[in-house]
Coordinates of C-alpha atoms and ligand atoms in Angstrom, one line a residue:
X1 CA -47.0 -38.6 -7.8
X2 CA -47.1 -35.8 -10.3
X3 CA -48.7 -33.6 -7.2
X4 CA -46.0 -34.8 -5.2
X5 CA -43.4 -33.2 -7.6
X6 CA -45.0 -30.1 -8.0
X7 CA -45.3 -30.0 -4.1
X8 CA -41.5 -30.6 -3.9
X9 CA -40.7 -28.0 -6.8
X10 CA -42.8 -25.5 -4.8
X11 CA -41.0 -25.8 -1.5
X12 CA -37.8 -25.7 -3.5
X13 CA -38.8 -22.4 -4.8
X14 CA -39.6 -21.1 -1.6
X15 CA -36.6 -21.6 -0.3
X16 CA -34.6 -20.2 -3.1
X17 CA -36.7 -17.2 -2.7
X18 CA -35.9 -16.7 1.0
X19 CA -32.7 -17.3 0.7
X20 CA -32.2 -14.6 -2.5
X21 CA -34.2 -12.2 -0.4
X22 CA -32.2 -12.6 2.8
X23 CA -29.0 -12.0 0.6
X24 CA -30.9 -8.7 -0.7
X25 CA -31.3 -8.0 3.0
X26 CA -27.8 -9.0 3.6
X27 CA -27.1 -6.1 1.3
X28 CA -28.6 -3.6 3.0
X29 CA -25.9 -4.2 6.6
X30 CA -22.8 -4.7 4.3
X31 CA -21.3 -1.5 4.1
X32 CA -19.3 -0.3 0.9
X33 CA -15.7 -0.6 1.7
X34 CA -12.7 1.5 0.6
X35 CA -9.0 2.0 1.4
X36 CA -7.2 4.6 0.2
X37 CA -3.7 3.3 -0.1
X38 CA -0.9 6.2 -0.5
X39 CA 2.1 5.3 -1.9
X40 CA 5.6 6.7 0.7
X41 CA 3.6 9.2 2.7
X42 CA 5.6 9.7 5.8
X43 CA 4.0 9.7 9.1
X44 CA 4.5 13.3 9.2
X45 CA 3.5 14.4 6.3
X46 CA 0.0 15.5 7.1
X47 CA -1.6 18.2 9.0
X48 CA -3.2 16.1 10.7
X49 CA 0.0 13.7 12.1
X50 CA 1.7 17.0 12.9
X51 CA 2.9 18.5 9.9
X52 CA 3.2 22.5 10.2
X53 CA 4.9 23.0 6.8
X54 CA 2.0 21.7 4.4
X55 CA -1.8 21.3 4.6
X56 CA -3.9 18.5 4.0
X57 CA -7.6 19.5 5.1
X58 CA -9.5 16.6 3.5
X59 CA -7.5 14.0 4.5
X60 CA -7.4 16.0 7.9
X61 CA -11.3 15.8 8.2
X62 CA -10.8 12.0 7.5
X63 CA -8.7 11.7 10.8
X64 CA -10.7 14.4 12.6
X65 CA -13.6 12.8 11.9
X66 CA -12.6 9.0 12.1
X67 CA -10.1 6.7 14.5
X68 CA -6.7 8.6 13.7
X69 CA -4.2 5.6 15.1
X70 CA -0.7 6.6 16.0
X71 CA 0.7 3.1 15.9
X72 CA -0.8 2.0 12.7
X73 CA 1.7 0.3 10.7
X74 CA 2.4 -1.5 7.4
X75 CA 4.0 -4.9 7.4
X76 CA 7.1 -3.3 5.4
X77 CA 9.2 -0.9 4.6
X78 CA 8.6 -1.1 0.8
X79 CA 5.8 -1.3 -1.4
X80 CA 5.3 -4.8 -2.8
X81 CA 5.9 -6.7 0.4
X82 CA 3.7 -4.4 2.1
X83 CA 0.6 -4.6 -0.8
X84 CA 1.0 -8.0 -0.5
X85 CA 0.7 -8.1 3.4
X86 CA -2.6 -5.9 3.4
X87 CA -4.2 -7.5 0.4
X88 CA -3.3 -11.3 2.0
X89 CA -3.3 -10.7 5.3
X90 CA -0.1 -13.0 5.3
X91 CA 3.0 -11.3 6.3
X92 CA 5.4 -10.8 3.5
X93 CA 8.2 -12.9 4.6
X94 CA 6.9 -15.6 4.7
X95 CA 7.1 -15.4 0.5
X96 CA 9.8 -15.2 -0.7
X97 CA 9.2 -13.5 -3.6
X98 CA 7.8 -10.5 -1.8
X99 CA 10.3 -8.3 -3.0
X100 CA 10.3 -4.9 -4.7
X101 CA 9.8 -6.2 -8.1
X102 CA 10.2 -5.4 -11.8
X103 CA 7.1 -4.4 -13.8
X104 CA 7.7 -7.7 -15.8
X105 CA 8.1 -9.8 -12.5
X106 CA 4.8 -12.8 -12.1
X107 CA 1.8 -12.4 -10.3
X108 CA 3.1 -12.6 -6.3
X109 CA -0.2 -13.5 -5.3
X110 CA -1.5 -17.0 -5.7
X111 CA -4.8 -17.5 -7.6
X112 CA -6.1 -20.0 -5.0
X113 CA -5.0 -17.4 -2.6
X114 CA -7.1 -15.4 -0.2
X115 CA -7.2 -11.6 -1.1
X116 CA -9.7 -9.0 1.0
X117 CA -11.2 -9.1 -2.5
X118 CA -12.1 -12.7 -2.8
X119 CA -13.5 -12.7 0.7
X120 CA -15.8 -9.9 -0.3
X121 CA -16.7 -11.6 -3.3
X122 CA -17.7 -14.4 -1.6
X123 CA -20.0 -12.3 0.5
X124 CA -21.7 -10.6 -2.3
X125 CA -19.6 -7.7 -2.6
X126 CA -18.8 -6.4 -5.9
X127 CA -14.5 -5.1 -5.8
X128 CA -12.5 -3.0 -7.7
X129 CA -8.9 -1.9 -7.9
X130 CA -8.2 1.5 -9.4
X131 CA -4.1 2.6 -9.0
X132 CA -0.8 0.8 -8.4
X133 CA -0.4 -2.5 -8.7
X134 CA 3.3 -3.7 -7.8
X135 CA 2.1 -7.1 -7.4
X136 CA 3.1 -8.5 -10.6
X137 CA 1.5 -9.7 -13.5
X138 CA 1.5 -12.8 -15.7
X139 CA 3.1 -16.3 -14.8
X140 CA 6.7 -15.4 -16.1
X141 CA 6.9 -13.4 -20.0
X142 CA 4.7 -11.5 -20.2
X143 CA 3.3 -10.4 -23.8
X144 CA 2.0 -6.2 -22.9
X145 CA 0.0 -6.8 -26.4
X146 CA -2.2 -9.7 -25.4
X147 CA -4.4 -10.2 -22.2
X148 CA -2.1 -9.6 -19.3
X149 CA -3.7 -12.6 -16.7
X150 CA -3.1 -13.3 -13.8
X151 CA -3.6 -10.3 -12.5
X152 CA -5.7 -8.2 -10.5
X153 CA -8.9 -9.9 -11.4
X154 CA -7.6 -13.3 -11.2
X155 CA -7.0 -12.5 -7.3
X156 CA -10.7 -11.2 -6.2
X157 CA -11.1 -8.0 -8.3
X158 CA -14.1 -8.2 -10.8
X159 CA -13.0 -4.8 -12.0
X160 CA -9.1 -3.4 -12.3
X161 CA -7.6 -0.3 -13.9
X162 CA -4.0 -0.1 -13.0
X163 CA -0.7 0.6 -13.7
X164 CA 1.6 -2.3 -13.6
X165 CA 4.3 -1.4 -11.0
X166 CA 5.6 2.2 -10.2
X167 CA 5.0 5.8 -11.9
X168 CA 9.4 5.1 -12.0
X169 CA 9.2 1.4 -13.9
X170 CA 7.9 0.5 -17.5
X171 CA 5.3 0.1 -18.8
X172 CA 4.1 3.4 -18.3
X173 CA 0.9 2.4 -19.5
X174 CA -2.5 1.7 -18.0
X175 CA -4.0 -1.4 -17.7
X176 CA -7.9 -2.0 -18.0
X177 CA -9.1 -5.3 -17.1
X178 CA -6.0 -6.7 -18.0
X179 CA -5.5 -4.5 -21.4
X180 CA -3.5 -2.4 -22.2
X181 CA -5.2 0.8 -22.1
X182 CA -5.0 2.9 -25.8
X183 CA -2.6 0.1 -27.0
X184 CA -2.8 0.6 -31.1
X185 CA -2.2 -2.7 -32.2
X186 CA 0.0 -1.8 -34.7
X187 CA 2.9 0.0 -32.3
X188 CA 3.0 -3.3 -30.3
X189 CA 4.8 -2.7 -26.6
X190 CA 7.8 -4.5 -25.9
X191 CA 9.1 -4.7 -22.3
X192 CA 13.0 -5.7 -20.9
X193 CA 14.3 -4.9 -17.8
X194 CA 17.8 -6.6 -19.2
X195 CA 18.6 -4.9 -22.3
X196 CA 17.6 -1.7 -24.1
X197 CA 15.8 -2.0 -27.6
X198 CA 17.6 -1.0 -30.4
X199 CA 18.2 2.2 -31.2
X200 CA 16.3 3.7 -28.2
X201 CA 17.2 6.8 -26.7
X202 CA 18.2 5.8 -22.6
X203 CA 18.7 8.3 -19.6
X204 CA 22.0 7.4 -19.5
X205 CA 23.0 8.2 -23.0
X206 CA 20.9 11.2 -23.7
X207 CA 20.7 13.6 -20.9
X208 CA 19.5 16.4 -23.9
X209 CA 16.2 14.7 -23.8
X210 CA 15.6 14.9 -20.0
X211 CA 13.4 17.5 -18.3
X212 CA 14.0 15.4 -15.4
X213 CA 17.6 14.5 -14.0
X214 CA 18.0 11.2 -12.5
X215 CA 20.0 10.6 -9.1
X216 CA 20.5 6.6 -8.7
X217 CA 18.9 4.1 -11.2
X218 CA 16.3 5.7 -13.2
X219 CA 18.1 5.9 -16.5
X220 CA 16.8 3.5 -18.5
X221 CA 13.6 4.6 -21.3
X222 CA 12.8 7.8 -21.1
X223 CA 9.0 8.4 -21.6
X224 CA 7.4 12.0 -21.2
X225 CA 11.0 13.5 -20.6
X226 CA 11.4 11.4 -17.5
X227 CA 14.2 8.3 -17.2
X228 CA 12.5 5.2 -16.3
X229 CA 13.6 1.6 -14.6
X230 CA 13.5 -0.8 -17.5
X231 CA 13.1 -0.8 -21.2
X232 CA 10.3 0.1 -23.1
X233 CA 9.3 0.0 -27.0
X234 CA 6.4 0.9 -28.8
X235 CA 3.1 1.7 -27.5
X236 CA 2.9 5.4 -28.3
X237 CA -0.8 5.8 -27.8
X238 CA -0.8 4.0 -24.8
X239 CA 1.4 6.2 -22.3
X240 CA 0.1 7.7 -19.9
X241 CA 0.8 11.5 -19.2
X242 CA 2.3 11.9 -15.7
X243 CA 0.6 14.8 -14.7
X244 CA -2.6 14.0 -15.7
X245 CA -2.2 10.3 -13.6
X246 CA -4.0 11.9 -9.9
X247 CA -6.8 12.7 -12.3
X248 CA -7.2 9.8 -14.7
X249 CA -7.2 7.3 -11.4
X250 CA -9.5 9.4 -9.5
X251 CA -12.3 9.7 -12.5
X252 CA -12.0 5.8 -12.5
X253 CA -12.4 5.4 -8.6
X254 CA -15.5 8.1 -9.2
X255 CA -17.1 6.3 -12.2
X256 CA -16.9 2.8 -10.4
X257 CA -18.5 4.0 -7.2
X258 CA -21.0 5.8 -9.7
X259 CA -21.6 2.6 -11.4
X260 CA -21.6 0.1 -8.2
X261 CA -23.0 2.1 -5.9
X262 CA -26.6 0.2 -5.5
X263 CA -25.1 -3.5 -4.3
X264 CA -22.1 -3.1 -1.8
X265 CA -18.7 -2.8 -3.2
X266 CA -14.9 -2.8 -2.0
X267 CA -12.9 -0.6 -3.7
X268 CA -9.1 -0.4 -3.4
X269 CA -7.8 2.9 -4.6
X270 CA -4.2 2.9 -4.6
X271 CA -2.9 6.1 -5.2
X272 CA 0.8 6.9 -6.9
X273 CA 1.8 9.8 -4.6
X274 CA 4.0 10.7 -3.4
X275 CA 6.5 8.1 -5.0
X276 CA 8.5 9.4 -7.4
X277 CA 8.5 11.1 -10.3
X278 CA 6.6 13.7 -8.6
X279 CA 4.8 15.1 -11.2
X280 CA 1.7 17.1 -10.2
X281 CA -0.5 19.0 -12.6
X282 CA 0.4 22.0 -13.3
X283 CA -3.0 23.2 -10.9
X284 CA -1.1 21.9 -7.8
X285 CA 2.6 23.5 -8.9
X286 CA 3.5 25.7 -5.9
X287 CA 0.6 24.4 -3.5
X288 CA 3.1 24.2 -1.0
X289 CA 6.5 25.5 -0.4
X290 CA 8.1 22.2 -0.5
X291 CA 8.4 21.4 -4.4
X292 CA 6.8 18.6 -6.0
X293 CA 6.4 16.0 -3.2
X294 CA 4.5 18.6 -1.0
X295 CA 2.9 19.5 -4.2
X296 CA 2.0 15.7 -4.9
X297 CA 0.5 15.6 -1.3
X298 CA -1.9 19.0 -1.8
X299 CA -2.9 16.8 -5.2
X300 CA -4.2 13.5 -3.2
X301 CA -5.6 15.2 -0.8
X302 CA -7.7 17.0 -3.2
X303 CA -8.5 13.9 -5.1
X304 CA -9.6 12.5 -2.0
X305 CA -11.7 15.0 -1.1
X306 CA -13.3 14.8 -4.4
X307 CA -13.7 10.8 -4.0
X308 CA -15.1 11.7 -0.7
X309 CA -17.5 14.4 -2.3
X310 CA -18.5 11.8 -4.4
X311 CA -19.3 9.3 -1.9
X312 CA -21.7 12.2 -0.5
X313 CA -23.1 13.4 -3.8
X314 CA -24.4 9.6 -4.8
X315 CA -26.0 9.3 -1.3
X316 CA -23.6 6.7 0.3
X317 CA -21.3 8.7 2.6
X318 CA -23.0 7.1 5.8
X319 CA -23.1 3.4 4.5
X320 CA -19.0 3.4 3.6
X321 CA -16.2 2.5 5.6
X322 CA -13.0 4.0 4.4
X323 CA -9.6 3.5 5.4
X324 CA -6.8 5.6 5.2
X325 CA -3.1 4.4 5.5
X326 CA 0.2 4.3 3.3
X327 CA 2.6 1.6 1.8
X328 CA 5.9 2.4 3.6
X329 CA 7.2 5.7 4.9
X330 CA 9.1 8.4 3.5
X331 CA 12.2 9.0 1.1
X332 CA 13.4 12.6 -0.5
X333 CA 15.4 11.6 -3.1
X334 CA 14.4 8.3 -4.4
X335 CA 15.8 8.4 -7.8
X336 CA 15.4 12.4 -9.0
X337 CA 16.6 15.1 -8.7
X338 CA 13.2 16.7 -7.6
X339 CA 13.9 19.8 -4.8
X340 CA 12.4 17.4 -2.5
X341 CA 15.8 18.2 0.0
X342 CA 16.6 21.3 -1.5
X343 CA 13.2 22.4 0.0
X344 CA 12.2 20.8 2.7
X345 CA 12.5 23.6 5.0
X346 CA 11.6 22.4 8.7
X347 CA 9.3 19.6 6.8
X348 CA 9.8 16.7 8.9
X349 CA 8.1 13.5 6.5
X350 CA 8.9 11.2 9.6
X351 CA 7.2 13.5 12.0
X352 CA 9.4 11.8 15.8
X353 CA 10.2 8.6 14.1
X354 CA 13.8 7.7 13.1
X355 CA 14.6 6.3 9.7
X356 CA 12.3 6.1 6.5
X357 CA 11.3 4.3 4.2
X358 CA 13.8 1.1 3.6
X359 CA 14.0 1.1 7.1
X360 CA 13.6 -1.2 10.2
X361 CA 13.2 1.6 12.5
X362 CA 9.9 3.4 13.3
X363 CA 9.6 5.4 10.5
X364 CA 9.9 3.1 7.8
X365 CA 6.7 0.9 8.7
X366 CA 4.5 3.5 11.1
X367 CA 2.4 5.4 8.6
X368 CA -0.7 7.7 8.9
X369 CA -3.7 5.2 9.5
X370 CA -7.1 6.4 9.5
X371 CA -10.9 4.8 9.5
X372 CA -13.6 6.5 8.8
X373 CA -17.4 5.8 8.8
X374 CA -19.9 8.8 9.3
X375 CA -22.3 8.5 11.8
X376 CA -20.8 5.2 12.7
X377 CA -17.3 5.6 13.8
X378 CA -16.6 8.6 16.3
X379 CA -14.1 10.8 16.2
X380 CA -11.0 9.8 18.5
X381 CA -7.3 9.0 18.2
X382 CA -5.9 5.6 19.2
X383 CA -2.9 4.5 20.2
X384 CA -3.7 0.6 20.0
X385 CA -1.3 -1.3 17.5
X386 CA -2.8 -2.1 14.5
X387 CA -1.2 -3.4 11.7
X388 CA -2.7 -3.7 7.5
X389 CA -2.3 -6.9 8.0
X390 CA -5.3 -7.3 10.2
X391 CA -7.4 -5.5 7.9
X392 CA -8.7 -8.6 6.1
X393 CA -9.9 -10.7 9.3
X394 CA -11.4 -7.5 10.5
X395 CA -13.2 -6.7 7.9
X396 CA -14.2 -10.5 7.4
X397 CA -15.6 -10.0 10.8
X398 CA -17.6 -6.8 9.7
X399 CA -19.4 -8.8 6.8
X400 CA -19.8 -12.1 8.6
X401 CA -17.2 -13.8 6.6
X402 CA -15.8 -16.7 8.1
X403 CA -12.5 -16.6 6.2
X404 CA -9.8 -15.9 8.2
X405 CA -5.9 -15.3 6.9
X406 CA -2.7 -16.8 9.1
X407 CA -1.4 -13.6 10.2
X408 CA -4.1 -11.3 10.3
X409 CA -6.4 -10.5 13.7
X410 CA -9.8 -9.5 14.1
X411 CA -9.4 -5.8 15.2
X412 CA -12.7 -4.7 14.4
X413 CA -13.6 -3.1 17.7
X414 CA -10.3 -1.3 17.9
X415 CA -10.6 -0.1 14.1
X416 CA -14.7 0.8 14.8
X417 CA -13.1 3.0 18.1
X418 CA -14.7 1.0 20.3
X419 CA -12.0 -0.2 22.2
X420 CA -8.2 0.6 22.1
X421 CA -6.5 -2.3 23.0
X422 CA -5.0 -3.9 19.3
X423 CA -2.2 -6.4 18.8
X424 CA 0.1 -7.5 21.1
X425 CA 3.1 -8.6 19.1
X426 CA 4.1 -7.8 15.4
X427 CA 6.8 -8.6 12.9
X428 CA 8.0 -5.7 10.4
X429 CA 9.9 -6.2 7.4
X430 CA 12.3 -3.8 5.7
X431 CA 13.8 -5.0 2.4
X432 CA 14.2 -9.1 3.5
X433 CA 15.3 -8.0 7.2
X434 CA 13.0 -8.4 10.0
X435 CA 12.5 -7.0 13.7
X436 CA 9.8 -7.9 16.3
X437 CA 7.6 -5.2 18.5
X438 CA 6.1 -6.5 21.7
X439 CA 3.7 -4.1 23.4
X440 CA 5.8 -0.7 23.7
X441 CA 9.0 -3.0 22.8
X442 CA 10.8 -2.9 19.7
X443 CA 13.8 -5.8 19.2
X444 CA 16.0 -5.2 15.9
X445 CA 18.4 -8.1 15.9
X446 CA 22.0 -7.2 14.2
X447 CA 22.3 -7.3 10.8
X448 CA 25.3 -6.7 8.6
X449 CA 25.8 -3.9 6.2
X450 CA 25.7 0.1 6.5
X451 CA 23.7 1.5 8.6
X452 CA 23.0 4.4 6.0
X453 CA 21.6 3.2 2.7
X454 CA 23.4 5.9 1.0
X455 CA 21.7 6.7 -2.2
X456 CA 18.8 7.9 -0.1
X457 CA 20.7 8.5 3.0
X458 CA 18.0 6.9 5.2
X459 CA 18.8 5.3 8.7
X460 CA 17.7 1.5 7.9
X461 CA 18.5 0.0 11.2
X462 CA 21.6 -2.1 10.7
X463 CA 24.2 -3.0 13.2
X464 CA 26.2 -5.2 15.0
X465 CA 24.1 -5.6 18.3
X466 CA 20.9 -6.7 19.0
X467 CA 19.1 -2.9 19.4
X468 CA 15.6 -2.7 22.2
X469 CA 13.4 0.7 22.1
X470 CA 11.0 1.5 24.3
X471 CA 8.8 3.4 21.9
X472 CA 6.4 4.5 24.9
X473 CA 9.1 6.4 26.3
X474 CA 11.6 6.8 23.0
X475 CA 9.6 6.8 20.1
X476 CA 12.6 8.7 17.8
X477 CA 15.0 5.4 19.2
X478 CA 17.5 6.8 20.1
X479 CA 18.2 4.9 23.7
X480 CA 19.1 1.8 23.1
X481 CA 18.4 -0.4 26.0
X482 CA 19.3 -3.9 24.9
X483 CA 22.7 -4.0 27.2
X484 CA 20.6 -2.7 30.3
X485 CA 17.4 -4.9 30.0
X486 CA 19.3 -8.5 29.5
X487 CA 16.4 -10.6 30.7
X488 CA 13.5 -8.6 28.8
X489 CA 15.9 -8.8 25.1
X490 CA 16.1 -12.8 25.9
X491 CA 12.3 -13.1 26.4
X492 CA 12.0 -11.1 23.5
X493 CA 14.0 -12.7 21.1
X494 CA 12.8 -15.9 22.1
X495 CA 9.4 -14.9 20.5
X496 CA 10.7 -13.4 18.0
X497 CA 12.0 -16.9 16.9
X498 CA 9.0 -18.6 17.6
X499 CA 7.3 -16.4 14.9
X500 CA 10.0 -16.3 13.1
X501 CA 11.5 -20.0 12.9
X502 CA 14.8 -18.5 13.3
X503 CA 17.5 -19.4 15.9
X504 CA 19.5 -15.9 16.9
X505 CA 22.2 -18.3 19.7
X506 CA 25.3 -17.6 17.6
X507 CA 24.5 -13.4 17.3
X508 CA 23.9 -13.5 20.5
X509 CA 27.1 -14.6 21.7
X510 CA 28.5 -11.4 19.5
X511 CA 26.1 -8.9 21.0
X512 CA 26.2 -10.3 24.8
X513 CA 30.2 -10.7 25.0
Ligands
LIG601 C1 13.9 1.1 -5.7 C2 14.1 2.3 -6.6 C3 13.2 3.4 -6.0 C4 11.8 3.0 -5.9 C5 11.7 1.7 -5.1 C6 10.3 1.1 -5.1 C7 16.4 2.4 -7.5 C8 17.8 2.7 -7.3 N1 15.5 2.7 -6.5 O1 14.6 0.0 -6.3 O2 13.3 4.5 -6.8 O3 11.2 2.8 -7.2 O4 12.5 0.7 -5.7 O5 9.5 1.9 -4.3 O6 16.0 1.9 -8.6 S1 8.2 1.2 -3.7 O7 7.6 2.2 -2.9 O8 7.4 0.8 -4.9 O9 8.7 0.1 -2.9
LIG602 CA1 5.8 2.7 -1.6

């Protein structure tokens, strides 16, 4: 009997063994995995995407050296809805919540949810987040003094250093594993998006303490000089100094792929340019001839091509898949007074798209999308669509994760270059409205309100009639074909609905009178 046992016990061990050493194995295929997430890049604001005006060489040799897709979009035209998208791979709308939100607004991602990191986690992978957040945090008040949970690492990340929301919103504070960063307990932070704090100085009130003048919004706390969204108190020793912020992210994105680098690891580094307040150190003032937000591009490209030089240095360059792409597109004045119009020159941040970020045409979702894998990934430009959202299925695919999400698709060939056929059909969002692209087609149904959001004086797509592009032929939209093609707008609105669950009969009669 007792041999029996022992017998038993043995093959027990065995297979434990086998099974730990094919994990260790395992290992050894799974790449590292990063994506670089920019924060309102335009589509044409790289060399690379056709920019003549500015110069982005490492993020060039990313594109130049990787699968540089031209129809590589984001699911929205702003920054939550959009995070949410890539990190779920569910499309935004179908949450409500997936707005742009308040640094004190919940945790938009479920804890039961899938995430890219809790697929990788399952797989073995260590993750890390290092940048902007805009997710939300907490389950409804949050206290900035205490653990802030759920958060990042409640959603897949073992390892987070963040800021809560934008470089523009309080708390401008960094938050380290769901601390605040340099908090001295005894200057507790309080946070309101409501009501100022007594006796605390606002945008609004005291221009003489502003080295930067605000536009719309932004003129709430003023931290560093700058006029914030939202109310802030307290926390002295925790702000972070703008300037420094391209810096203090990259030296954590460096230090974790230092520290992770002998077990596979997904990192998501989401970097805060070129959102506003564009504040680049004073090394990258004057890079370009455009202000601050070309100056803020010559910044992350440098920090990339420091991450990058990393990756090389520790000996991992050639087992790391990186992505490149970008929130939402672009916007001059977002809030500041910044030059950003003033001296833009022949600058053009939507390179042949129409619109910008906010909006439902091209140039508010299409955004510079890059992968790169050296010695695995040749160099070529693609014109399949591919969309963030399919980021998580695809890379499920490339790790042998069964996990799939609802509207994500495995595009792993097309983001590996091997082929260039992507997605047929895709739903983009800008600000709660949505509009459907089928192969080269793009259908905006009407929607009331201006057609110029006027504090940024973007294009966002509204009218009264159903609009049809061909983007093959008309990528800058401005043929509207709807009227001429009455069978084609029919077929596609009808699957526009099916995605959709919406019925479009009665603004049809409008548009078709
Ligand atoms: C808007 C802000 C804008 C920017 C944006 C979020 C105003 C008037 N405008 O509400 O400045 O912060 O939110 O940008 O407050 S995003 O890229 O994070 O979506
Ligand atoms: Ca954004």
């Amino acid at each position: 009997m007792k041999l029996v046992k022992s017998a038993i016990t043995l093959i027990i061990l065995i297979i434990f063994s086998s099974c730990a050493q094919k994990k260790t194995e395992a290992f050894k295929k799974q790449p590292n995995i990063v994506i670089i997430y920019l924060d309102d890049l335009g589509y044409g604001d790289l060399s690379s995407y056709g920019a003549t005006e500015l110069s982005t060489p490492n993020i060039d040799a990313l594109a130049n050296g990787g699968v540089r897709f031209t129809n590589g979009y984001a699911t929205s035209a702003t920054c939550t809805p959009s995070r949410y998208g890539l990190l779920t791979g569910v499309y935004p709308w179908r949450n409500k919540d997936a707005k742009i939100l308040p640094g004190t607004a919940p945790l938009l991602i479920g804890t039961d949810q899938m995430t890219i990191a809790t697929m990788l986690k399952k797989e073995g992978y260590q993750t890390g987040a290092v940048g902007k957040w805009h997710l939300g945090l907490g389950t409804g008040i949050v206290d900035w003094n205490k653990e802030v949970t759920p958060g990042p690492n409640q959603v897949g990340f073992e390892y987070s250093y963040i800021m809560a929301a934008t470089q523009d919103r309080v708390p401008t504070v960094y938050i380290d594993n769901g601390f605040v960063d340099g908090l001295d307990p005894n200057d507790p932070i309080e946070v309101n998006y409501d009501q100022n704090f007594e006796g605390q100085p606002t945008g609004k009130d005291n221009p003489e303490l502003l080295r930067m003048k605000w536009h719309h919004g932004h003129n709430s706390s003023i931290v560093n000089g700058i006029p914030r969204i939202g109310y802030m108190k307290g926390g002295e020793s925790a702000k972070w100094t703008d300037e420094d912020m391209a810096d203090h992210f990259l030296k954590k994105a460096q230090t974790y792929v230092k520290n992770h680098k002998e077990k596979p690891f997904f990192l998501y580094y989401a970097m805060q340019q070129p959102h506003v307040p564009r504040t680049p150190h004073k090394r990258f003032i004057g890079a370009t001839k455009l202000g601050p937000r070309g100056d803020v591009i010559a910044e992350a490209d440098w920090a990339i091509g420091q991450f990058m030089k990393t990756l090389k240095e520790e000996g991992i360059l050639e087992n790391t898949l990186v992505i490149f792409t970008s929130d939402n597109g672009p916007v001059l004045n977002d809030g500041y007074y910044d030059d950003a119009i003033e001296k833009l020159g022949n600058h053009k941040p939507s390179g042949p798209l129409r619109g910008g970020k906010y909006s439902l045409f091209e140039a508010g979702v299409r955004v510079p999308f890059i992968t790169y894998w050296k010695g695995k990934i040749k160099a070529t430009t693609s014109d399949a669509l591919v969309c963030q959202l399919d980021l998580l299925n695809s890379i499920a695919a490339l790790v042998g994760s069964k996990d799939s999400a609802k509207d994500s698709q495995n595009l792993l060939a097309t983001f590996m270059g091997e082929t260039k056929s992507g997605r047929e059909e895709l739903v983009i969002e800008a600000t709660t409205r949505t509009a459907f692209r089928k192969g080269d087609w793009l259908l905006i149904p009407p929607y009331k309100g201006n057609a110029i959001l006027s504090e940024v004086n973007i294009e966002i797509g509204n009218s009264d009639v159903f609009q049809l592009y061909n983007l093959k032929d008309d990528v800058g939209q401005q043929n509207n074909l709807a009227a001429s093609k009455p069978i084609l707008l029919q077929e596609l609105i009808k699957s526009f609905e099916a995605i959709r669950g919406l019925d479009y009969k009665n603004v049809e009669k409008v548009e078709l009178k």
